[in-house]
Short mmCIF file of C-alpha atoms and ligand atoms in Angstrom, two decimals:
data_model
loop_
_atom_site.label_atom_id
_atom_site.label_comp_id
_atom_site.label_asym_id
_atom_site.label_seq_id
_atom_site.Cartn_x
_atom_site.Cartn_y
_atom_site.Cartn_z
CA MET V 1 -0.72 -4.51 -35.99
CA LYS V 2 0.38 -3.86 -39.39
CA LYS V 3 3.85 -4.78 -38.07
CA LEU V 4 2.52 -7.73 -36.29
CA LEU V 5 1.02 -8.84 -39.68
CA SER V 6 4.36 -8.54 -41.48
CA ILE V 7 6.17 -10.45 -38.98
CA GLY V 8 3.59 -13.04 -38.94
CA LEU V 9 3.75 -13.08 -42.99
CA ALA V 10 7.85 -13.29 -42.51
CA LEU V 11 7.28 -15.94 -40.15
CA THR V 12 4.94 -18.39 -42.55
CA MET V 13 7.63 -17.65 -45.35
CA VAL V 14 10.57 -18.71 -43.08
CA LEU V 15 8.37 -21.89 -41.94
CA SER V 16 7.94 -22.60 -45.89
CA LEU V 17 11.40 -22.33 -46.73
CA VAL V 18 12.29 -24.73 -43.91
CA ALA V 19 9.49 -27.26 -45.21
CA CYS V 20 11.02 -26.87 -48.69
CA SER V 21 14.10 -27.64 -47.55
CA GLY V 22 13.79 -30.50 -45.77
CA THR V 23 14.24 -31.18 -42.21
CA PRO V 24 16.52 -28.49 -40.58
CA THR V 25 19.09 -29.59 -37.72
CA LYS V 26 17.50 -28.92 -34.18
CA THR V 27 20.04 -25.91 -33.65
CA GLU V 28 18.80 -24.13 -36.83
CA THR V 29 14.86 -24.79 -35.44
CA GLN V 30 16.09 -23.33 -32.12
CA ALA V 31 17.57 -20.17 -34.05
CA GLN V 32 14.62 -19.67 -35.94
CA ALA V 33 12.35 -20.05 -32.98
CA GLU V 34 14.34 -17.64 -31.10
CA THR V 35 14.35 -14.97 -33.98
CA GLN V 36 10.73 -15.18 -33.74
CA ALA V 37 10.21 -14.65 -30.09
CA GLU V 38 12.60 -11.45 -30.31
CA ALA V 39 10.58 -10.38 -32.86
CA VAL V 40 7.20 -10.63 -31.23
CA ALA V 41 8.42 -9.29 -27.87
CA GLU V 42 10.28 -6.26 -29.80
CA THR V 43 6.53 -5.76 -31.25
CA THR V 44 4.50 -6.63 -28.08
CA LYS V 45 6.64 -3.59 -26.57
CA ALA V 46 5.96 -0.98 -29.47
CA THR V 47 2.50 -1.60 -29.12
CA ALA V 48 1.95 -1.91 -25.38
CA LYS V 49 0.22 0.53 -23.16
CA LYS V 50 2.66 2.34 -21.29
CA VAL V 51 1.71 3.16 -17.65
CA GLY V 52 3.53 5.70 -15.39
CA VAL V 53 3.41 4.54 -11.79
CA CYS V 54 4.37 7.35 -8.95
CA ILE V 55 5.32 6.19 -5.38
CA TYR V 56 5.23 8.68 -2.38
CA LYS V 57 8.83 6.97 -1.30
CA PHE V 58 10.51 3.65 -2.38
CA ASP V 59 11.78 3.80 0.96
CA ASP V 60 8.41 2.54 3.13
CA ALA V 61 7.92 -1.23 3.99
CA PHE V 62 4.11 -1.40 3.04
CA MET V 63 4.75 0.33 -0.08
CA THR V 64 7.75 -1.76 -1.01
CA THR V 65 5.27 -5.07 -0.86
CA TYR V 66 2.60 -3.10 -2.75
CA ARG V 67 4.88 -1.37 -5.47
CA ASN V 68 6.20 -4.98 -6.33
CA ALA V 69 2.72 -6.44 -6.85
CA LEU V 70 1.81 -3.85 -8.98
CA GLN V 71 4.67 -3.77 -11.21
CA SER V 72 4.65 -7.72 -11.46
CA MET V 73 0.87 -7.60 -12.00
CA LEU V 74 1.18 -4.99 -14.97
CA GLU V 75 4.53 -6.36 -16.44
CA GLU V 76 2.47 -9.67 -16.66
CA MET V 77 -0.35 -8.23 -18.22
CA GLY V 78 2.12 -6.62 -20.88
CA TYR V 79 1.83 -3.28 -20.02
CA GLN V 80 5.40 -1.01 -20.58
CA VAL V 81 5.59 0.42 -17.10
CA SER V 82 7.56 3.04 -15.48
CA VAL V 83 7.91 3.24 -11.57
CA MET V 84 9.32 6.60 -10.15
CA ASP V 85 10.46 7.20 -6.26
CA GLY V 86 8.71 10.42 -4.99
CA ASN V 87 11.54 10.55 -2.42
CA ASN V 88 8.59 11.86 -0.28
CA ASP V 89 8.89 14.94 -1.99
CA GLN V 90 5.53 16.63 -3.63
CA SER V 91 7.18 18.82 -5.88
CA LYS V 92 9.49 16.23 -6.89
CA GLN V 93 6.68 13.87 -7.64
CA ASN V 94 4.59 16.80 -9.87
CA GLU V 95 7.97 16.90 -11.91
CA GLN V 96 7.64 13.41 -12.59
CA ILE V 97 4.05 13.49 -13.41
CA ASP V 98 4.87 16.26 -16.03
CA THR V 99 7.45 13.74 -17.44
CA PHE V 100 5.07 11.02 -17.45
CA ILE V 101 2.68 13.34 -19.39
CA THR V 102 5.54 14.53 -22.07
CA GLN V 103 6.21 10.71 -22.53
CA GLY V 104 2.61 10.09 -23.54
CA VAL V 105 1.95 7.54 -21.10
CA ASP V 106 -1.58 5.91 -21.61
CA ALA V 107 -2.48 5.74 -18.04
CA LEU V 108 -1.06 6.82 -14.47
CA ILE V 109 -1.09 5.45 -11.26
CA ILE V 110 -0.30 7.55 -8.63
CA ASN V 111 0.42 7.45 -4.92
CA PRO V 112 0.37 11.03 -3.90
CA VAL V 113 3.02 12.12 -1.38
CA MET V 114 0.67 14.71 0.14
CA THR V 115 -3.13 14.34 -0.40
CA SER V 116 -3.76 18.13 0.54
CA SER V 117 -1.90 18.97 -2.50
CA ALA V 118 -3.59 16.49 -4.54
CA ASP V 119 -5.66 19.36 -6.44
CA VAL V 120 -2.56 20.30 -8.14
CA LEU V 121 -1.75 16.70 -9.49
CA ILE V 122 -5.25 16.39 -10.47
CA SER V 123 -5.47 19.33 -12.52
CA LYS V 124 -2.36 18.37 -14.38
CA VAL V 125 -3.55 14.78 -15.43
CA LYS V 126 -6.88 16.37 -16.27
CA ALA V 127 -5.24 18.78 -18.46
CA ALA V 128 -3.51 16.21 -20.39
CA ASN V 129 -6.57 13.99 -20.24
CA ILE V 130 -4.96 11.28 -18.84
CA PRO V 131 -6.73 8.04 -17.30
CA THR V 132 -5.73 8.16 -13.68
CA VAL V 133 -5.87 6.00 -10.37
CA LEU V 134 -4.70 7.10 -6.60
CA ILE V 135 -3.73 4.49 -4.82
CA ASN V 136 -2.78 4.35 -0.90
CA ARG V 137 -3.50 8.06 0.00
CA GLU V 138 -6.89 9.29 -0.55
CA PRO V 139 -7.70 13.44 -1.50
CA THR V 140 -11.13 14.13 -0.06
CA VAL V 141 -14.54 13.69 -2.13
CA GLU V 142 -14.16 17.06 -3.28
CA GLN V 143 -10.61 17.22 -4.64
CA MET V 144 -11.53 14.32 -6.79
CA ALA V 145 -14.69 15.29 -8.37
CA GLU V 146 -12.75 17.60 -10.53
CA TYR V 147 -11.77 14.74 -13.11
CA ASN V 148 -14.30 12.50 -13.88
CA LYS V 149 -11.23 9.88 -15.68
CA LEU V 150 -10.18 9.63 -11.87
CA VAL V 151 -10.67 7.04 -9.35
CA TYR V 152 -9.02 5.87 -6.09
CA VAL V 153 -8.50 2.76 -5.07
CA GLY V 154 -7.71 1.47 -1.42
CA CYS V 155 -9.11 0.98 1.99
CA ASP V 156 -11.31 2.90 4.43
CA ALA V 157 -8.70 3.62 6.97
CA ARG V 158 -11.45 3.63 9.80
CA GLN V 159 -12.17 -0.09 9.55
CA SER V 160 -8.34 -0.76 10.37
CA GLY V 161 -8.61 1.53 13.40
CA THR V 162 -11.66 -0.21 14.62
CA MET V 163 -9.84 -3.89 13.93
CA GLN V 164 -7.31 -2.58 16.08
CA GLY V 165 -9.44 -1.77 19.15
CA GLU V 166 -11.06 -5.09 18.73
CA LEU V 167 -7.88 -6.97 18.95
CA ILE V 168 -7.52 -5.61 22.17
CA LEU V 169 -11.12 -6.18 23.19
CA ASP V 170 -10.26 -9.57 22.28
CA THR V 171 -7.88 -10.51 24.83
CA PRO V 172 -8.78 -11.74 28.35
CA ASN V 173 -8.69 -8.45 30.18
CA LYS V 174 -9.88 -6.24 27.04
CA GLY V 175 -6.63 -4.18 27.63
CA ASP V 176 -7.38 -3.20 31.45
CA ILE V 177 -3.87 -5.45 32.38
CA ASN V 178 -3.88 -4.29 35.75
CA GLY V 179 -7.54 -4.20 36.61
CA ASP V 180 -8.32 -0.79 37.47
CA GLY V 181 -10.71 -0.11 34.93
CA ILE V 182 -8.87 2.03 32.65
CA VAL V 183 -6.72 1.05 29.72
CA LYS V 184 -3.65 3.16 29.68
CA TYR V 185 -2.28 3.58 26.34
CA VAL V 186 0.89 4.90 23.91
CA MET V 187 -0.14 5.99 20.56
CA ILE V 188 2.33 5.65 17.86
CA GLU V 189 1.32 7.68 14.38
CA GLY V 190 2.31 7.67 11.00
CA ASP V 191 2.10 10.36 8.81
CA PRO V 192 -0.27 13.28 10.38
CA GLU V 193 -1.32 14.41 6.99
CA ASN V 194 -2.38 10.90 5.86
CA VAL V 195 -6.27 10.02 6.60
CA ASP V 196 -4.75 6.39 7.37
CA ALA V 197 -2.89 7.64 10.32
CA GLN V 198 -5.72 10.04 11.42
CA TYR V 199 -8.49 7.51 11.45
CA ARG V 200 -6.66 4.48 13.01
CA THR V 201 -5.79 6.91 15.96
CA GLU V 202 -9.43 7.87 16.22
CA PHE V 203 -11.29 4.80 15.32
CA SER V 204 -8.69 2.19 17.73
CA VAL V 205 -9.54 4.18 20.65
CA LYS V 206 -12.94 4.72 19.80
CA ALA V 207 -13.60 0.63 19.45
CA LEU V 208 -12.51 0.50 23.02
CA THR V 209 -14.91 3.83 24.26
CA ASP V 210 -17.93 2.37 22.02
CA ALA V 211 -17.58 -0.93 24.38
CA GLY V 212 -17.69 0.63 27.36
CA MET V 213 -14.07 0.79 28.40
CA LYS V 214 -12.37 3.85 29.92
CA VAL V 215 -9.37 4.97 28.43
CA GLU V 216 -6.30 7.49 29.13
CA MET V 217 -3.73 8.52 26.35
CA LEU V 218 -0.09 8.59 28.12
CA ASP V 219 1.68 9.64 25.29
CA ASP V 220 0.97 10.20 21.32
CA GLN V 221 4.08 10.79 19.03
CA GLN V 222 4.47 10.72 15.27
CA GLY V 223 6.50 8.26 14.09
CA MET V 224 6.05 8.72 10.04
CA TRP V 225 5.61 5.05 9.58
CA ASP V 226 9.15 4.47 10.24
CA ARG V 227 10.31 1.44 11.98
CA GLU V 228 13.52 3.37 13.81
CA LYS V 229 11.12 6.20 14.86
CA GLY V 230 8.30 3.75 16.20
CA GLN V 231 11.54 2.57 18.46
CA THR V 232 12.68 5.78 19.87
CA ILE V 233 9.37 6.75 20.82
CA ALA V 234 8.36 3.65 22.59
CA ALA V 235 11.76 3.51 24.31
CA ASN V 236 10.93 7.17 25.58
CA ALA V 237 7.66 6.28 26.64
CA LEU V 238 8.71 3.04 28.80
CA ALA V 239 11.36 4.97 30.30
CA LYS V 240 8.62 7.83 31.28
CA PHE V 241 5.60 5.55 31.89
CA GLY V 242 6.88 2.15 32.80
CA ASP V 243 4.45 -0.14 34.07
CA GLU V 244 1.72 2.08 33.39
CA ILE V 245 1.58 1.45 29.67
CA GLU V 246 -0.57 -1.40 29.12
CA VAL V 247 -1.46 -0.78 25.31
CA ILE V 248 0.85 0.48 22.31
CA PHE V 249 -1.19 1.11 19.69
CA CYS V 250 0.88 1.85 16.00
CA ASN V 251 -0.50 3.22 13.27
CA ASN V 252 1.27 0.84 11.08
CA ASP V 253 3.82 -2.75 11.38
CA ASP V 254 7.02 -1.28 10.66
CA MET V 255 6.46 1.11 13.87
CA ALA V 256 5.21 -1.93 15.96
CA ILE V 257 8.25 -3.82 15.15
CA GLY V 258 10.37 -0.87 16.18
CA ALA V 259 8.33 -0.66 19.43
CA LEU V 260 8.65 -4.48 19.96
CA GLN V 261 12.45 -3.83 19.79
CA SER V 262 11.93 -1.09 22.99
CA ILE V 263 9.57 -3.44 24.64
CA ASN V 264 12.03 -6.15 24.81
CA SER V 265 14.74 -3.92 25.60
CA ALA V 266 12.89 -2.67 28.39
CA GLY V 267 12.23 -6.09 29.79
CA ARG V 268 8.33 -6.21 29.30
CA LYS V 269 6.71 -9.54 27.54
CA VAL V 270 3.71 -8.78 25.08
CA ASN V 271 0.69 -10.37 26.14
CA GLU V 272 1.81 -10.78 29.61
CA ASN V 273 2.37 -7.36 30.71
CA ILE V 274 1.78 -5.20 27.78
CA TYR V 275 -0.47 -5.50 24.40
CA LEU V 276 1.14 -4.36 20.97
CA VAL V 277 -0.79 -3.92 17.73
CA GLY V 278 0.21 -2.78 13.86
CA VAL V 279 -1.65 -2.55 10.86
CA ASP V 280 -0.23 -4.26 7.49
CA ALA V 281 0.38 -7.84 8.29
CA LEU V 282 4.13 -7.35 6.70
CA ASP V 283 5.67 -10.70 6.59
CA ALA V 284 7.89 -9.49 9.46
CA ALA V 285 4.80 -9.05 11.95
CA ILE V 286 3.10 -11.82 11.04
CA ASN V 287 5.88 -13.82 12.53
CA GLU V 288 5.91 -11.97 15.56
CA VAL V 289 2.19 -12.33 16.06
CA LEU V 290 2.86 -16.32 15.29
CA ALA V 291 5.41 -16.05 17.91
CA GLY V 292 3.44 -14.13 20.56
CA ASN V 293 5.53 -11.04 20.13
CA MET V 294 2.52 -8.91 18.93
CA THR V 295 -0.81 -9.20 20.03
CA GLY V 296 -2.35 -8.86 16.28
CA THR V 297 -2.17 -6.86 13.29
CA VAL V 298 -4.56 -5.95 10.29
CA LEU V 299 -4.18 -7.07 6.67
CA ASN V 300 -3.40 -4.01 4.90
CA ASP V 301 -4.36 -6.06 1.25
CA ALA V 302 -1.56 -5.05 -0.92
CA LYS V 303 -2.13 -7.51 -3.75
CA GLY V 304 -5.61 -7.02 -3.15
CA GLN V 305 -5.22 -3.13 -3.79
CA ALA V 306 -2.95 -3.66 -6.37
CA SER V 307 -5.29 -5.97 -9.00
CA GLY V 308 -7.85 -3.52 -7.99
CA ALA V 309 -6.02 -0.75 -9.16
CA VAL V 310 -5.02 -2.25 -12.31
CA LYS V 311 -8.83 -3.11 -13.02
CA ALA V 312 -9.87 0.24 -12.52
CA MET V 313 -7.04 1.54 -14.72
CA GLU V 314 -8.52 -0.85 -17.40
CA ASP V 315 -11.94 0.28 -16.88
CA LEU V 316 -10.68 3.79 -17.24
CA LEU V 317 -8.72 2.93 -20.51
CA GLY V 318 -12.00 1.49 -21.90
CA GLY V 319 -13.74 4.81 -21.50
CA LYS V 320 -15.47 4.45 -17.86
CA THR V 321 -15.73 7.75 -16.40
CA TYR V 322 -17.01 8.26 -12.75
CA GLN V 323 -19.34 10.62 -11.05
CA SER V 324 -18.64 12.66 -7.84
CA GLY V 325 -19.20 10.96 -4.64
CA SER V 326 -18.18 7.71 -6.02
CA GLN V 327 -14.90 7.69 -7.17
CA SER V 328 -13.27 5.77 -4.13
CA ILE V 329 -13.17 2.18 -4.43
CA TYR V 330 -12.29 0.02 -0.86
CA VAL V 331 -10.60 -2.95 -0.10
CA ASN V 332 -11.49 -4.86 2.89
CA TYR V 333 -9.01 -5.10 5.80
CA VAL V 334 -8.67 -8.14 7.83
CA LYS V 335 -7.75 -8.77 11.43
CA VAL V 336 -4.72 -11.00 11.95
CA THR V 337 -4.40 -13.31 14.85
CA PRO V 338 -2.48 -16.26 15.89
CA GLU V 339 -5.14 -18.36 14.56
CA ASN V 340 -5.24 -17.12 11.14
CA ALA V 341 -1.93 -15.47 10.84
CA LYS V 342 -0.59 -18.21 8.70
CA ASN V 343 -3.07 -17.65 6.14
CA TYR V 344 -1.38 -14.34 5.34
CA GLN V 345 2.33 -15.34 5.38
C1 LIG W 401 -0.59 2.90 4.84
C2 LIG W 401 0.46 2.01 5.43
C3 LIG W 401 1.55 2.57 6.18
C4 LIG W 401 2.21 2.99 5.14
C5 LIG W 401 1.52 4.35 4.47
C6 LIG W 401 1.80 5.27 3.46
O1 LIG W 401 -1.64 2.42 4.37
O2 LIG W 401 -0.16 1.10 6.39
O3 LIG W 401 2.57 1.16 6.61
O4 LIG W 401 2.69 2.29 3.88
O5 LIG W 401 0.07 3.64 3.90
O6 LIG W 401 1.22 5.86 2.85
#
């Protein structure tokens, strides 16, 4: 503040000098304005609150969109932001958290690598008394209850699973392409350690059975959220089960885009003789939905979650604390079909 006042004073002096010495040339005025802008930027940098952001791994399609949205939002609001890549390694992320704590960050936003190990990172931020927002990978209520300056911002993955099932129920034959009364499907799962994968797997199928459909799982494999793995799993399943496969459920879009390549190579046609659904509404997936190459997807609202995380962080910085059982803030998913896909491009 003091520094800001002295800069203001210096600027007033410069301006009065200019006033006394007559009209300066345009170049002088510009130079003075530039010096002033630089001084203000330096001061802002020195007084800006520091936010450390830990991402489970940069090489993840959805988390790249999310990370970019979060970083630009924080920077536009004047925070000094540093973003770290956990490389899908929890011990590496723990070290990054330690470094942020040593550097004296004001707040942390963490996308945990392994929610099963969230206790470790929660005890670290608690010991350092740093307000912390967890994103994208939700720990248990019990884990979060350990620290009242901790909040989770994300989505309820059950909802996305249910919506995937509904996308199939909305097709003319409710997923039963050959009309034998059974929807035969292949499930391509994300990282099984992550509740998003567990719930999407469970609730997509549950939506079908709740609607009275009979289902049969032909194959269920872990694609770890990865496009290439999605492609390989789909290729193997198509080679093994051929026309029997009526639906391929993918826990996310990147794997669905991989699966689509294998569907095309196998000479199958989405929405004619096979259905394909994902989650995230990545730009690439929206284009495929519009082109009729994916049955649908579910918007995983990266911008909505990023702004929710920033808001929660500011509340914590303002002194807000959370009680056990109310430490999760959810943003809604949205079903994306050829009819509304344009709105999410
Ligand atoms: C999910 C998203 C996946 C992947 C995962 C990482 O919410 O749908 O694509 O990014 O998070 O935890």
